[in-house]
Short mmCIF file of C-alpha atoms and ligand atoms in Angstrom, two decimals:
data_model
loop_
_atom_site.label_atom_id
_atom_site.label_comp_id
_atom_site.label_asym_id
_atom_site.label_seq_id
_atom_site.Cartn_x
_atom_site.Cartn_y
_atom_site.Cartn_z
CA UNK B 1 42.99 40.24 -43.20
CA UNK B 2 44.47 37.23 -40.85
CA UNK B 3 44.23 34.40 -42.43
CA UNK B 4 46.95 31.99 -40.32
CA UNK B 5 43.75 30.86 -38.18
CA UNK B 6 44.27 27.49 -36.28
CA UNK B 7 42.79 24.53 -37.74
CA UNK B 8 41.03 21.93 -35.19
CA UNK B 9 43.86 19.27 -35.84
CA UNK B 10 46.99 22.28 -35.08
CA UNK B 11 45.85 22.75 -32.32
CA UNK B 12 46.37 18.70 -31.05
CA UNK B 13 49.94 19.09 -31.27
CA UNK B 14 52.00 21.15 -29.42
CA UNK B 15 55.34 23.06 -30.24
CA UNK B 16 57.33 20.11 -30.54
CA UNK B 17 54.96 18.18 -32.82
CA UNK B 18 53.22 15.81 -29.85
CA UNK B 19 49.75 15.51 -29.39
CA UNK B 20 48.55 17.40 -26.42
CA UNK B 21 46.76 14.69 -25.01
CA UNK B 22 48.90 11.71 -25.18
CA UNK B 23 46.35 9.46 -23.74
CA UNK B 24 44.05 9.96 -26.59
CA UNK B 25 46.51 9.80 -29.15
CA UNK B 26 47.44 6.59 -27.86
CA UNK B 27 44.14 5.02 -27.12
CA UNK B 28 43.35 5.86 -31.26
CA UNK B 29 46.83 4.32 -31.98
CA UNK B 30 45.96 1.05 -30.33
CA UNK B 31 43.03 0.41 -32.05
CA UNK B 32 44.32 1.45 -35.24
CA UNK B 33 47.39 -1.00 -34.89
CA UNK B 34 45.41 -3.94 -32.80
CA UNK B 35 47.88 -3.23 -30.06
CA UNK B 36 47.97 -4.22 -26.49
CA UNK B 37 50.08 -2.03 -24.03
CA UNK B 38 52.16 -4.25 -21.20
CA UNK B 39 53.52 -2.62 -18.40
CA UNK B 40 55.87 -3.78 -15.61
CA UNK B 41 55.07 -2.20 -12.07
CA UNK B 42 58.24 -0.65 -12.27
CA UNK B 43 57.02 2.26 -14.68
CA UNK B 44 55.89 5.89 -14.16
CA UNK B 45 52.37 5.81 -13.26
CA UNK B 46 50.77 7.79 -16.43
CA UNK B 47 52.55 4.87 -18.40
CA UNK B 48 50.86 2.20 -15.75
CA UNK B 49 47.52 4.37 -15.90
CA UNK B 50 47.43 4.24 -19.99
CA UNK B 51 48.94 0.17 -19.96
CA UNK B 52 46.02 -2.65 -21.28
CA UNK B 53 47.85 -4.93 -18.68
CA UNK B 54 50.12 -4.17 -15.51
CA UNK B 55 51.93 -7.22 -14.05
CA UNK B 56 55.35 -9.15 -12.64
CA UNK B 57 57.66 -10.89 -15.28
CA UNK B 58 55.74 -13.81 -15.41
CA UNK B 59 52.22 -12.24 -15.97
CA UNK B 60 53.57 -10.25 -18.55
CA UNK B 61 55.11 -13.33 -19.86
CA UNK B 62 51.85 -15.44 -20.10
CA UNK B 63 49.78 -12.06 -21.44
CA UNK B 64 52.14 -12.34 -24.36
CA UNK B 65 52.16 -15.70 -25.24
CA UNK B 66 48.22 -15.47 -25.12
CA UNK B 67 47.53 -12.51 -26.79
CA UNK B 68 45.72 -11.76 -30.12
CA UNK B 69 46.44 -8.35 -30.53
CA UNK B 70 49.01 -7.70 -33.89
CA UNK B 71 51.13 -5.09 -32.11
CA UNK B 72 52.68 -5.75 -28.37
CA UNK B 73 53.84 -2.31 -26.99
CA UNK B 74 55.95 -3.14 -24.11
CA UNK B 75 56.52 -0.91 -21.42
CA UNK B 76 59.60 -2.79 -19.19
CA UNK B 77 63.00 -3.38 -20.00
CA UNK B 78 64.87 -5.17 -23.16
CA UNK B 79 64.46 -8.52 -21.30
CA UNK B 80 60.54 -8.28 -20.84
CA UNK B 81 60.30 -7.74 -24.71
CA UNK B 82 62.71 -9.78 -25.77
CA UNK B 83 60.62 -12.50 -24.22
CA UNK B 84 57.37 -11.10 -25.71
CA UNK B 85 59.37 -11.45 -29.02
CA UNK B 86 60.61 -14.69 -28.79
CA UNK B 87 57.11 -16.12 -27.84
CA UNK B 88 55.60 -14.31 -30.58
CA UNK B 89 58.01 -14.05 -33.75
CA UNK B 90 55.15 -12.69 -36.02
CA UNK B 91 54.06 -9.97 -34.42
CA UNK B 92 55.59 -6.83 -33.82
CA UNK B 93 56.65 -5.77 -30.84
CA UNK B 94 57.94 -2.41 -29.67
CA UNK B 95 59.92 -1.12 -26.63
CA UNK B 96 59.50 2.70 -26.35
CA UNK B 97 63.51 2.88 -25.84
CA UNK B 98 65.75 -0.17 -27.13
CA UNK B 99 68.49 1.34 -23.98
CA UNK B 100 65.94 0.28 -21.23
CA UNK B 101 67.98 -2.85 -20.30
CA UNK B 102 69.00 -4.43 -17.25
CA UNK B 103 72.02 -4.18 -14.82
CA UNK B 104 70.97 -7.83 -13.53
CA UNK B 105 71.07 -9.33 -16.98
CA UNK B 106 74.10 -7.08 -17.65
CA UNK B 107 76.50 -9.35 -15.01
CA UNK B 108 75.82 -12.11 -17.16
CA UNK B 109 77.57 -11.72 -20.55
CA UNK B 110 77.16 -14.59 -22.64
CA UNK B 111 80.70 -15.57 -23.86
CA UNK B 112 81.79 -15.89 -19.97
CA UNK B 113 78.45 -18.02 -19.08
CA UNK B 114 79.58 -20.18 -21.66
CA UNK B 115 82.82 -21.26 -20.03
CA UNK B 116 80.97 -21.07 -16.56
CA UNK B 117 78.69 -23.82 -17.75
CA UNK B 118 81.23 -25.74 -19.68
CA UNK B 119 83.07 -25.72 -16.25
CA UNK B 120 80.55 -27.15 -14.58
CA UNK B 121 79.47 -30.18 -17.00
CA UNK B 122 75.98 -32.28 -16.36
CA UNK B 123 74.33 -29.60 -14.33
CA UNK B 124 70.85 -28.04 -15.17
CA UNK B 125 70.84 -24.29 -15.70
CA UNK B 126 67.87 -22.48 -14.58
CA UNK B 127 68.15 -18.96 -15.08
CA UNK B 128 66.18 -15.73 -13.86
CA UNK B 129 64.09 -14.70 -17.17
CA UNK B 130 66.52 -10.66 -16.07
CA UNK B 131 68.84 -12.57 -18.43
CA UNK B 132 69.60 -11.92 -22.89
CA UNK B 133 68.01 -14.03 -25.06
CA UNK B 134 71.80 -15.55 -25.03
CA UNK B 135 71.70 -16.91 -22.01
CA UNK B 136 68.07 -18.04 -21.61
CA UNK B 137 69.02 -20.28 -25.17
CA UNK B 138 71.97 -21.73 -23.32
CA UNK B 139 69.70 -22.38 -20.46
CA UNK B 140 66.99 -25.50 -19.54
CA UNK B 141 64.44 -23.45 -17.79
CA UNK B 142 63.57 -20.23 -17.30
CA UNK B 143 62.00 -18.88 -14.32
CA UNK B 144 60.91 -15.39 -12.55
CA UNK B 145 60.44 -14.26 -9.07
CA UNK B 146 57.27 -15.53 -8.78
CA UNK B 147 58.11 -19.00 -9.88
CA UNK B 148 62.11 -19.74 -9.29
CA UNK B 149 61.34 -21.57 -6.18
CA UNK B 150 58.65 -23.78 -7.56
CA UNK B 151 60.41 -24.98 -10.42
CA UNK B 152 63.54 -25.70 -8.87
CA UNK B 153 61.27 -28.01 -6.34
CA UNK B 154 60.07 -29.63 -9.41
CA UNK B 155 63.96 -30.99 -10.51
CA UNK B 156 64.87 -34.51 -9.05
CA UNK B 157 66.70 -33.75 -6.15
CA UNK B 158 70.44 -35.44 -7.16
CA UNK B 159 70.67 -33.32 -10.32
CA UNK B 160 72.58 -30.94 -9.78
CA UNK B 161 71.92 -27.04 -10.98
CA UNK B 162 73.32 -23.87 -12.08
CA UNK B 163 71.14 -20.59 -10.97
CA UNK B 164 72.17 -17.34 -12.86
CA UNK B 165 72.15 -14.54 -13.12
CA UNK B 166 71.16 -13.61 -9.43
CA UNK B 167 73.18 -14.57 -6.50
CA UNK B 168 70.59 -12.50 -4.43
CA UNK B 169 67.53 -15.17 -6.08
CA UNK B 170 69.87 -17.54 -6.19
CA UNK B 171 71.06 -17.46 -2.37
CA UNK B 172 66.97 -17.16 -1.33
CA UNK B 173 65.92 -20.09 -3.88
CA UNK B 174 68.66 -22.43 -1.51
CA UNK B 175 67.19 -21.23 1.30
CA UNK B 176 63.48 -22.56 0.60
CA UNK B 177 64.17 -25.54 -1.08
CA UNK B 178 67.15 -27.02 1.03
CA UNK B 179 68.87 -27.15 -2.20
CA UNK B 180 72.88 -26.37 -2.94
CA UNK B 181 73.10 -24.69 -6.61
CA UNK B 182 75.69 -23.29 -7.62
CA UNK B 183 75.34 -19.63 -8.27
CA UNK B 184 76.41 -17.06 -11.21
CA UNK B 185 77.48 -13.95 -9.46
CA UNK B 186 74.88 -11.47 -10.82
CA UNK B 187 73.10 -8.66 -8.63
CA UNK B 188 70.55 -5.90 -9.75
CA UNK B 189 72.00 -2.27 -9.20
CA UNK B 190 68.36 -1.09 -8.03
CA UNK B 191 68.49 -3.89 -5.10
CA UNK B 192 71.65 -3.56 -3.95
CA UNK B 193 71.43 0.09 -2.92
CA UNK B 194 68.96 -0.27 -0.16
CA UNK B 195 70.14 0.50 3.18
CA UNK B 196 70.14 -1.43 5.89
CA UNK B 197 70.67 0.86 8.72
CA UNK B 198 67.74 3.21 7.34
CA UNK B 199 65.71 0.24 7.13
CA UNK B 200 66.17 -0.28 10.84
CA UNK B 201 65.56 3.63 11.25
CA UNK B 202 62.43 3.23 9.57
CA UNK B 203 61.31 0.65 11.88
CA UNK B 204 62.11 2.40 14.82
CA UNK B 205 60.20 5.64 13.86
CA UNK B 206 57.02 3.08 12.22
CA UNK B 207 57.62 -0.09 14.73
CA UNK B 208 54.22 -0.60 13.35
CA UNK B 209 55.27 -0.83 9.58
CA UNK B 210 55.58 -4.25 7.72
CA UNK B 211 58.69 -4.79 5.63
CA UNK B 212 58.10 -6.43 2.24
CA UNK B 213 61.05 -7.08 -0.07
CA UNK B 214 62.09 -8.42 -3.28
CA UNK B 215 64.12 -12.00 -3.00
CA UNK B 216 66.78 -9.51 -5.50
CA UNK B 217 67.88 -7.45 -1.80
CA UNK B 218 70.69 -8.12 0.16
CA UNK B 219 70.50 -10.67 2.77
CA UNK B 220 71.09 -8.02 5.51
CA UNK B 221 68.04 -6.67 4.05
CA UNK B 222 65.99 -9.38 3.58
CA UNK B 223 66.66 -10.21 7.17
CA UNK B 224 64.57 -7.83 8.31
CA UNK B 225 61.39 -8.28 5.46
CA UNK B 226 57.76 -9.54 7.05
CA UNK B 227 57.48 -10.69 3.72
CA UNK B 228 59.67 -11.40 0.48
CA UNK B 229 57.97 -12.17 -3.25
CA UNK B 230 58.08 -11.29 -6.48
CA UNK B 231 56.64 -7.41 -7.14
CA UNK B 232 52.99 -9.52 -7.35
CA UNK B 233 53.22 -11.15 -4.27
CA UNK B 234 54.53 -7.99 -2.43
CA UNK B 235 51.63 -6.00 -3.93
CA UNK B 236 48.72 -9.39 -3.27
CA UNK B 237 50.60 -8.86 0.34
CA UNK B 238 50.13 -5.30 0.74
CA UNK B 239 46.40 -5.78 0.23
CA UNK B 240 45.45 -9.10 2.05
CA UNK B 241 47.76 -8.14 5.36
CA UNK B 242 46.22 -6.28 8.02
CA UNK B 243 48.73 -3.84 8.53
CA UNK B 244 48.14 0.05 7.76
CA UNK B 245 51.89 0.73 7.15
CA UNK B 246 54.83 -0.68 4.74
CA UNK B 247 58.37 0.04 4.41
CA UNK B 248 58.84 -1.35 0.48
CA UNK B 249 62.07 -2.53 -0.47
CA UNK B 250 61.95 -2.73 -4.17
CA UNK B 251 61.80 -0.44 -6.63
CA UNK B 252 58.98 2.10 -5.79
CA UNK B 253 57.07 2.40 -9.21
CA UNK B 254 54.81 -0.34 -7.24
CA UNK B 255 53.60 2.23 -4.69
CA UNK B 256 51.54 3.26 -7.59
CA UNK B 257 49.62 0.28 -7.80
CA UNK B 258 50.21 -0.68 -3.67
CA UNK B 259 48.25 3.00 -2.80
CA UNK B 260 45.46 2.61 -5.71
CA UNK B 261 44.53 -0.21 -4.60
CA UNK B 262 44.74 0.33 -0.46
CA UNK B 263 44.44 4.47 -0.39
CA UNK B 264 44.13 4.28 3.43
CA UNK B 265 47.24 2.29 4.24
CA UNK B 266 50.33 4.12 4.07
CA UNK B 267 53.62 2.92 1.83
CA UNK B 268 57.24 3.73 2.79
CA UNK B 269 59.99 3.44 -0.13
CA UNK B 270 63.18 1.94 1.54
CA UNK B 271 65.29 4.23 1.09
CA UNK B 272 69.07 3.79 -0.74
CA UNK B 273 72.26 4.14 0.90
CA UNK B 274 73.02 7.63 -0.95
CA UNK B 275 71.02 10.40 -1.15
CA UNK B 276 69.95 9.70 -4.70
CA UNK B 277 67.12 8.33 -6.17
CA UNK B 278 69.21 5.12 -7.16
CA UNK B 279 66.40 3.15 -5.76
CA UNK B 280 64.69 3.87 -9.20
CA UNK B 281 65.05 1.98 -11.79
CA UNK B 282 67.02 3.64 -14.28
CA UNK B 283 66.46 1.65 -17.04
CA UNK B 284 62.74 1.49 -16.66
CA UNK B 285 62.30 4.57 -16.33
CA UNK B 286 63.94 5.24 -19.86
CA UNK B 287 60.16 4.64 -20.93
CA UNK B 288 57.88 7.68 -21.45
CA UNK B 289 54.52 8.21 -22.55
CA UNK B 290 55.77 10.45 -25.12
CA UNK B 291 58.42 7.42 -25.99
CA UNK B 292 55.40 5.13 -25.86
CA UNK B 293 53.23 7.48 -28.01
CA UNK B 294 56.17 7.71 -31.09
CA UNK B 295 57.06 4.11 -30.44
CA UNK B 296 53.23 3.58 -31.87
CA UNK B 297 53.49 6.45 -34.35
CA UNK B 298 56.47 5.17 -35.81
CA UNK B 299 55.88 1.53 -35.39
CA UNK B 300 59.73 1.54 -34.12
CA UNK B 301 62.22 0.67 -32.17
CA UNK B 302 61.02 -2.97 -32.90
CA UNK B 303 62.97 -5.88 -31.00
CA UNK B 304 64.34 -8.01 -33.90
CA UNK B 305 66.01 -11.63 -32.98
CA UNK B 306 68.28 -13.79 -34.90
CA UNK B 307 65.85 -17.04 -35.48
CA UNK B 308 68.69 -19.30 -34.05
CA UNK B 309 69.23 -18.00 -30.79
CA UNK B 310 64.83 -17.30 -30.61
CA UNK B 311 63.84 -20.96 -31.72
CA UNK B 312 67.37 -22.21 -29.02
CA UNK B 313 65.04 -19.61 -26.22
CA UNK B 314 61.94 -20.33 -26.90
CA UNK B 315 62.19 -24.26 -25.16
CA UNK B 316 63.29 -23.10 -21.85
CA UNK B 317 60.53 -19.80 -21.61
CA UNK B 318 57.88 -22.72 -22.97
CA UNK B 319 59.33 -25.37 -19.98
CA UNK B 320 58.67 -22.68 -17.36
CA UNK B 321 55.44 -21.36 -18.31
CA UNK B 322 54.55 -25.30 -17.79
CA UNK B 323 56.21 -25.89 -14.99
CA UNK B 324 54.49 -22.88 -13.52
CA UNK B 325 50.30 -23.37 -14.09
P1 13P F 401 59.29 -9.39 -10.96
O1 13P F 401 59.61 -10.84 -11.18
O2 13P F 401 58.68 -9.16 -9.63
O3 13P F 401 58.54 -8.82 -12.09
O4 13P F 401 60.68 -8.61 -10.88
C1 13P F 401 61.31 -8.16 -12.04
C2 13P F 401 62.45 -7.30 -11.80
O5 13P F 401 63.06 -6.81 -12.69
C3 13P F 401 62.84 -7.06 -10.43
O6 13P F 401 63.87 -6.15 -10.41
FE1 SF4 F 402 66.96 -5.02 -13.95
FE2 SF4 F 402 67.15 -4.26 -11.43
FE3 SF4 F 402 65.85 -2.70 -13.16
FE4 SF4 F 402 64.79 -5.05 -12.34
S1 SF4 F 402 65.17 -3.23 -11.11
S2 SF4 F 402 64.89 -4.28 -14.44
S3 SF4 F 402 66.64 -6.30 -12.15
S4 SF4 F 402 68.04 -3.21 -13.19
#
């Protein structure tokens, strides 16, 4: 007789042990841990589709520091959850893969920041939040993309400032405030790539087309943007603008939220200067659903701070999420 029949819960998982429907599995394992999914824009769609809460760095930033859930599951990069942890050192909070980091916070190591700011004694250092928990605890404020030209508007004009890690920020911060601050060298490896001369291609073949870019391009490519702001603003832009056609010039995990949102207009990636998909983020897209799935499963890989350098963090995260209501 055959007796090997499948049982109802065999035939959830499939050969290598995963659910077959990761959505579900997830959606159970939320409520069973009180979790609350945050996802950057930057993140495969089915990860975006499944997230409790899709925003820019500082969205994400005040959804952690308000939430009640137990469990924060964050889909971004080791900055984005680093900051979820330092805001919230009770709870738990998971990054689907601990090697999603940053090559922007990457150009900023801390022992070499430390003789940068020694070097340059009484200045303020504001500091992109792309940065370790290192640096943002040997900073005074933090700020995003959204933000970094607000709050630097907010400092008395004769004290003088550091800006790290991101020259690109850094160089389009001067430019709207009138201000001279001295600037860490940083630069994200996803932003740099973008090619100018295909940008001007693209506008040829699409005169039409808007460009919208991230203040982390290039000036030679920011010269050309309609429009520069934080992935927010360019996404708030794409919508309110009247224009059927955009040539993007950040990293294209937006389009997914860009063409849900306005499924008539029409959105362009700007394209790298290889033929490569370097305009995706690698380290973002580390994150899968089936990462995100055993991430909740196995309540691990958990981002774990020493208490010093979280409490010597926390001030300047808490200073910008003031500066910025
Ligand atoms: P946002 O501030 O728009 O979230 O940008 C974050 C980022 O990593 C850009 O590369
Ligand atoms: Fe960092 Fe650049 Fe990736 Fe943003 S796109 S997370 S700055 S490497």
């Amino acid at each position: 007789m055959f007796t090997t029949a499948l049982t109802p819960r065999d035939i959830t998982k499939t050969a290598t042990g995963l659910p077959y429907d990761l959505f579900e599995a997830i959606k159970a394992l939320k409520k069973e841990l009180n979790a609350i999914i945050l996802a950057h824009y930057y993140q495969d769609s089915d990860i975006q589709d499944i997230a409790d809460y899709i925003g820019d760095s500082l969205e994400l930033s005040r959804k952690a520091a308000n939430t009640d859930a137990d469990v924060i599951v964050f889909a971004g990069v080791h900055f984005m959850a680093e900051t979820a942890k330092i805001l919230n050192p009770n709870k738990l909070v998971l990054l689907p893969d601990l090697n999603a980091g940053c090559s922007l916070a990457d150009t900023c190591p801390p022992k070499e920041f430390a003789a940068f700011k020694a070097a340059h004694p009484g200045h303020l250092v504001v500091s992109y939040i792309n940065c370790s928990a290192d640096i943002k605890a040997m900073s005074d404020i933090i700020c995003t993309s959204s933000n970094a030209v607000k709050i630097v508007n907010q400092i008395p004009e004769n004290q003088p400032i550091i800006f790290a890690p991101d020259r690109n920020l850094g160089r389009y911060v001067m430019e709207q405030t009138g201000r001279n601050l001295v600037l860490w060298q940083g630069s994200c490896m996803v932003h740099e790539t973008f090619s100018e001369k295909k940008i001007i291609q693209l506008k040829i073949q699409h005169p039409e087309a808007e460009v919208i870019a991230h203040p982390e391009c290039e000036p030679p490519v920011l010269r050309h943007a309609n429009f520069i702001g934080s992935t927010t603003a360019l996404l708030k832009y794409s919508q309110a603008c009247s224009s059927n056609k955009f040539i993007v010039a950040t990293e294209p995990g937006i389009i997914h939220q860009m063409q849900q949102r306005e499924p008539k207009k029409h959105f362009i990636p700007a394209p790298p200067m290889n033929n490569c998909a370097c305009n995706e983020c690698p380290h973002m897209r580390l994150n899968t659903l089936e990462k995100l799935y055993l991430a909740m499963k196995n309540r691990a890989p958990e981002i774990v701070l020493p208490e010093e350098t979280r409490v010597a963090a926390l001030q300047p995260i808490q200073r910008m999420l003031e500066m910025s209501v």
